[in-house]
GROMACS .gro file of C-alpha atoms in nm:
model
  213
    1MET     CA    1 -15.056   3.567   8.374
    2LYS     CA    2 -14.911   3.888   8.509
    3THR     CA    3 -15.110   4.095   8.757
    4ASP     CA    4 -15.142   4.392   8.521
    5ASP     CA    5 -15.268   4.168   8.241
    6PHE     CA    6 -15.522   4.011   8.478
    7ILE     CA    7 -15.652   4.353   8.585
    8ASP     CA    8 -15.677   4.464   8.222
    9MET     CA    9 -15.876   4.151   8.140
   10LEU     CA   10 -16.121   4.211   8.427
   11ALA     CA   11 -16.164   4.575   8.331
   12ALA     CA   12 -16.224   4.504   7.964
   13GLY     CA   13 -16.568   4.609   7.845
   14VAL     CA   14 -16.658   4.787   8.169
   15THR     CA   15 -16.872   5.094   8.108
   16PRO     CA   16 -16.959   5.361   8.363
   17VAL     CA   17 -17.301   5.337   8.529
   18GLU     CA   18 -17.533   5.618   8.433
   19ARG     CA   19 -17.595   5.859   8.720
   20GLY     CA   20 -17.939   5.866   8.869
   21VAL     CA   21 -18.033   5.508   8.776
   22PRO     CA   22 -18.078   5.392   9.140
   23ALA     CA   23 -18.290   5.696   9.223
   24ARG     CA   24 -18.510   5.644   8.917
   25ARG     CA   25 -18.546   5.275   8.993
   26LEU     CA   26 -18.658   5.344   9.349
   27ALA     CA   27 -18.884   5.631   9.245
   28GLY     CA   28 -19.061   5.409   8.996
   29ALA     CA   29 -19.109   5.135   9.255
   30LEU     CA   30 -19.245   5.384   9.510
   31ALA     CA   31 -19.485   5.521   9.249
   32VAL     CA   32 -19.623   5.169   9.194
   33ALA     CA   33 -19.638   5.119   9.572
   34ALA     CA   34 -19.843   5.439   9.606
   35VAL     CA   35 -20.073   5.418   9.304
   36GLY     CA   36 -20.134   5.041   9.313
   37PRO     CA   37 -20.297   5.029   9.657
   38VAL     CA   38 -20.514   5.332   9.583
   39LEU     CA   39 -20.648   5.170   9.266
   40LEU     CA   40 -20.699   4.834   9.437
   41MET     CA   41 -20.870   4.997   9.736
   42THR     CA   42 -21.104   5.192   9.509
   43ILE     CA   43 -21.192   4.892   9.291
   44VAL     CA   44 -21.209   4.615   9.552
   45PHE     CA   45 -21.327   4.793   9.868
   46GLY     CA   46 -21.439   5.142   9.772
   47VAL     CA   47 -21.394   5.474   9.949
   48ARG     CA   48 -21.593   5.509  10.270
   49PRO     CA   49 -21.911   5.705  10.193
   50ASP     CA   50 -21.866   5.957  10.475
   51LEU     CA   51 -21.505   6.038  10.385
   52SER     CA   52 -21.563   6.407  10.320
   53ALA     CA   53 -21.717   6.450  10.666
   54VAL     CA   54 -21.466   6.235  10.855
   55MET     CA   55 -21.172   6.415  10.692
   56ARG     CA   56 -21.279   6.725  10.884
   57THR     CA   57 -21.207   6.553  11.216
   58PRO     CA   58 -20.864   6.550  11.387
   59LEU     CA   59 -20.905   6.178  11.461
   60PHE     CA   60 -20.893   6.090  11.091
   61TRP     CA   61 -20.562   6.269  11.047
   62ALA     CA   62 -20.425   6.100  11.358
   63LYS     CA   63 -20.529   5.771  11.203
   64LEU     CA   64 -20.352   5.860  10.879
   65ALA     CA   65 -20.040   5.984  11.061
   66PHE     CA   66 -19.967   5.638  11.201
   67PRO     CA   67 -19.899   5.458  10.869
   68VAL     CA   68 -19.742   5.773  10.723
   69CYS     CA   69 -19.485   5.772  11.003
   70VAL     CA   70 -19.415   5.399  10.966
   71ALA     CA   71 -19.395   5.428  10.587
   72THR     CA   72 -19.149   5.717  10.611
   73GLY     CA   73 -18.916   5.525  10.839
   74ALA     CA   74 -18.947   5.201  10.643
   75ILE     CA   75 -18.873   5.375  10.311
   76MET     CA   76 -18.570   5.541  10.466
   77ALA     CA   77 -18.448   5.201  10.586
   78ALA     CA   78 -18.517   5.026  10.256
   79VAL     CA   79 -18.335   5.293  10.056
   80ARG     CA   80 -18.032   5.275  10.285
   81LEU     CA   81 -18.025   4.895  10.297
   82ALA     CA   82 -18.042   4.878   9.917
   83ARG     CA   83 -17.680   4.997   9.916
   84PRO     CA   84 -17.401   4.751   9.996
   85GLY     CA   85 -17.293   4.769  10.360
   86ALA     CA   86 -17.524   5.057  10.457
   87ALA     CA   87 -17.678   5.079  10.805
   88VAL     CA   88 -18.041   5.145  10.891
   89GLY     CA   89 -17.960   5.471  11.067
   90ALA     CA   90 -18.234   5.683  11.224
   91SER     CA   91 -18.517   5.513  11.034
   92ARG     CA   92 -18.576   5.275  11.328
   93LEU     CA   93 -18.654   5.577  11.545
   94VAL     CA   94 -18.907   5.712  11.294
   95VAL     CA   95 -19.090   5.378  11.280
   96GLY     CA   96 -19.069   5.341  11.657
   97VAL     CA   97 -19.219   5.685  11.720
   98GLY     CA   98 -19.521   5.603  11.505
   99ILE     CA   99 -19.580   5.270  11.676
  100ALA     CA  100 -19.524   5.409  12.025
  101ALA     CA  101 -19.764   5.697  11.963
  102VAL     CA  102 -20.048   5.473  11.847
  103TRP     CA  103 -19.991   5.230  12.134
  104ILE     CA  104 -20.008   5.513  12.386
  105ALA     CA  105 -20.326   5.645  12.225
  106GLY     CA  106 -20.475   5.296  12.212
  107LEU     CA  107 -20.393   5.221  12.575
  108TYR     CA  108 -20.540   5.555  12.680
  109ALA     CA  109 -20.860   5.485  12.487
  110VAL     CA  110 -20.897   5.143  12.649
  111ALA     CA  111 -20.806   5.266  12.998
  112THR     CA  112 -21.060   5.549  12.991
  113ALA     CA  113 -21.344   5.342  12.843
  114ALA     CA  114 -21.606   5.161  13.046
  115SER     CA  115 -21.501   4.805  13.123
  116GLY     CA  116 -21.772   4.660  12.904
  117ASP     CA  117 -21.662   4.866  12.602
  118ARG     CA  118 -21.290   4.791  12.607
  119LEU     CA  119 -21.289   4.479  12.393
  120ALA     CA  120 -21.515   4.649  12.140
  121LEU     CA  121 -21.263   4.933  12.105
  122VAL     CA  122 -20.994   4.682  12.007
  123LEU     CA  123 -21.201   4.456  11.782
  124CYS     CA  124 -21.450   4.706  11.636
  125GLN     CA  125 -21.635   4.561  11.334
  126THR     CA  126 -21.361   4.465  11.089
  127TRP     CA  127 -21.083   4.300  11.290
  128ARG     CA  128 -21.127   3.969  11.106
  129VAL     CA  129 -21.052   4.120  10.763
  130CYS     CA  130 -20.843   4.431  10.827
  131PRO     CA  131 -20.492   4.275  10.825
  132PHE     CA  132 -20.570   4.068  10.517
  133ASN     CA  133 -20.708   4.369  10.332
  134ILE     CA  134 -20.385   4.556  10.402
  135ILE     CA  135 -20.180   4.258  10.283
  136LEU     CA  136 -20.379   4.249   9.958
  137LEU     CA  137 -20.324   4.620   9.899
  138SER     CA  138 -19.951   4.584   9.964
  139VAL     CA  139 -19.895   4.329   9.683
  140PRO     CA  140 -19.816   4.579   9.402
  141GLY     CA  141 -19.568   4.775   9.613
  142PHE     CA  142 -19.412   4.460   9.756
  143ALA     CA  143 -19.338   4.323   9.408
  144ALA     CA  144 -19.221   4.654   9.262
  145MET     CA  145 -18.995   4.745   9.553
  146PHE     CA  146 -18.836   4.401   9.573
  147ALA     CA  147 -18.760   4.416   9.201
  148ALA     CA  148 -18.605   4.760   9.235
  149ILE     CA  149 -18.396   4.685   9.543
  150ARG     CA  150 -18.266   4.358   9.403
  151GLY     CA  151 -18.097   4.555   9.126
  152LEU     CA  152 -17.920   4.782   9.377
  153ALA     CA  153 -17.701   4.510   9.535
  154PRO     CA  154 -17.812   4.496   9.901
  155THR     CA  155 -17.590   4.295  10.133
  156GLN     CA  156 -17.808   4.270  10.447
  157LEU     CA  157 -18.076   4.071  10.272
  158ARG     CA  158 -18.314   3.990  10.556
  159ALA     CA  159 -18.306   4.342  10.696
  160ALA     CA  160 -18.360   4.487  10.348
  161GLY     CA  161 -18.647   4.245  10.288
  162ALA     CA  162 -18.814   4.335  10.615
  163ALA     CA  163 -18.781   4.708  10.547
  164THR     CA  164 -18.915   4.665  10.195
  165GLY     CA  165 -19.214   4.461  10.312
  166LEU     CA  166 -19.288   4.712  10.587
  167ALA     CA  167 -19.264   5.005  10.345
  168ALA     CA  168 -19.503   4.840  10.098
  169SER     CA  169 -19.756   4.748  10.367
  170ALA     CA  170 -19.740   5.086  10.542
  171ILE     CA  171 -19.804   5.265  10.213
  172ALA     CA  172 -20.093   5.024  10.153
  173THR     CA  173 -20.229   5.108  10.499
  174ILE     CA  174 -20.234   5.477  10.407
  175ALA     CA  175 -20.461   5.390  10.114
  176TYR     CA  176 -20.670   5.160  10.334
  177CYS     CA  177 -20.741   5.445  10.575
  178PHE     CA  178 -20.967   5.599  10.309
  179HIS     CA  179 -21.185   5.287  10.315
  180CYS     CA  180 -21.164   5.160  10.673
  181PRO     CA  181 -21.451   5.279  10.895
  182GLU     CA  182 -21.273   5.214  11.225
  183MET     CA  183 -21.180   5.523  11.427
  184SER     CA  184 -21.038   5.368  11.744
  185PRO     CA  185 -20.664   5.402  11.813
  186ALA     CA  186 -20.687   5.074  12.004
  187PHE     CA  187 -20.798   4.908  11.679
  188TRP     CA  188 -20.522   5.065  11.470
  189SER     CA  189 -20.254   4.973  11.725
  190VAL     CA  190 -20.336   4.603  11.684
  191TRP     CA  191 -20.488   4.530  11.345
  192TYR     CA  192 -20.321   4.796  11.130
  193LEU     CA  193 -19.990   4.703  11.289
  194LEU     CA  194 -20.050   4.333  11.223
  195GLY     CA  195 -20.135   4.410  10.860
  196MET     CA  196 -19.805   4.595  10.827
  197ALA     CA  197 -19.597   4.343  11.023
  198LEU     CA  198 -19.694   4.033  10.824
  199PRO     CA  199 -19.554   4.161  10.488
  200ALA     CA  200 -19.244   4.276  10.676
  201ALA     CA  201 -19.198   3.926  10.816
  202LEU     CA  202 -19.261   3.776  10.474
  203GLY     CA  203 -19.007   4.013  10.323
  204ALA     CA  204 -18.743   3.901  10.571
  205LEU     CA  205 -18.829   3.536  10.500
  206VAL     CA  206 -18.806   3.551  10.120
  207ALA     CA  207 -18.528   3.808  10.093
  208PRO     CA  208 -18.241   3.557  10.071
  209VAL     CA  209 -18.404   3.424   9.754
  210LEU     CA  210 -18.564   3.732   9.599
  211LEU     CA  211 -18.286   3.978   9.677
  212ARG     CA  212 -17.993   3.753   9.595
  213TRP     CA  213 -17.767   3.896   9.324
   0.00000   0.00000   0.00000
């Protein structure tokens, strides 16, 4: 077979891809990742009863800023890694800033507390369930985002899986903030971060299977 004939055979039946499909796919997945955790949090855990009062405090917005920062960076990374051969770019810095800020705040809170109160600032009342609650809330976004990114032909599968898992769990943590009663940065720096890190690790683990195309 001649080269020109071979090329014609490969090109037969090829139709142009509609513009905007990747953006719509990702937007739909992010919508599920945002709405799903809110619904689950409301149904399973419920909104904290003093939310209206606590939302008037700067500490609540600092608490919310941590997962917002991580989610922003993780979404940036997941969107980039969904494209063949793309690099993570500045998204690592965005995630790192959020984590560094909460660690600094947590260390300051522990360092300035009385020695007998330090462990309580880290554990608070819900340390046993907090990471698992975040994991539960991340399930809808995890599934939706993996399905969307698989269709966009990623090539760095483990990195894309980790970014996707982190994005889903960070968005879930934003929703969880409206239920969680804990207001210690030392608590968030350990247990919120663990709840976000476990889906990220799971995403990296299963990515070679779930993101293969």
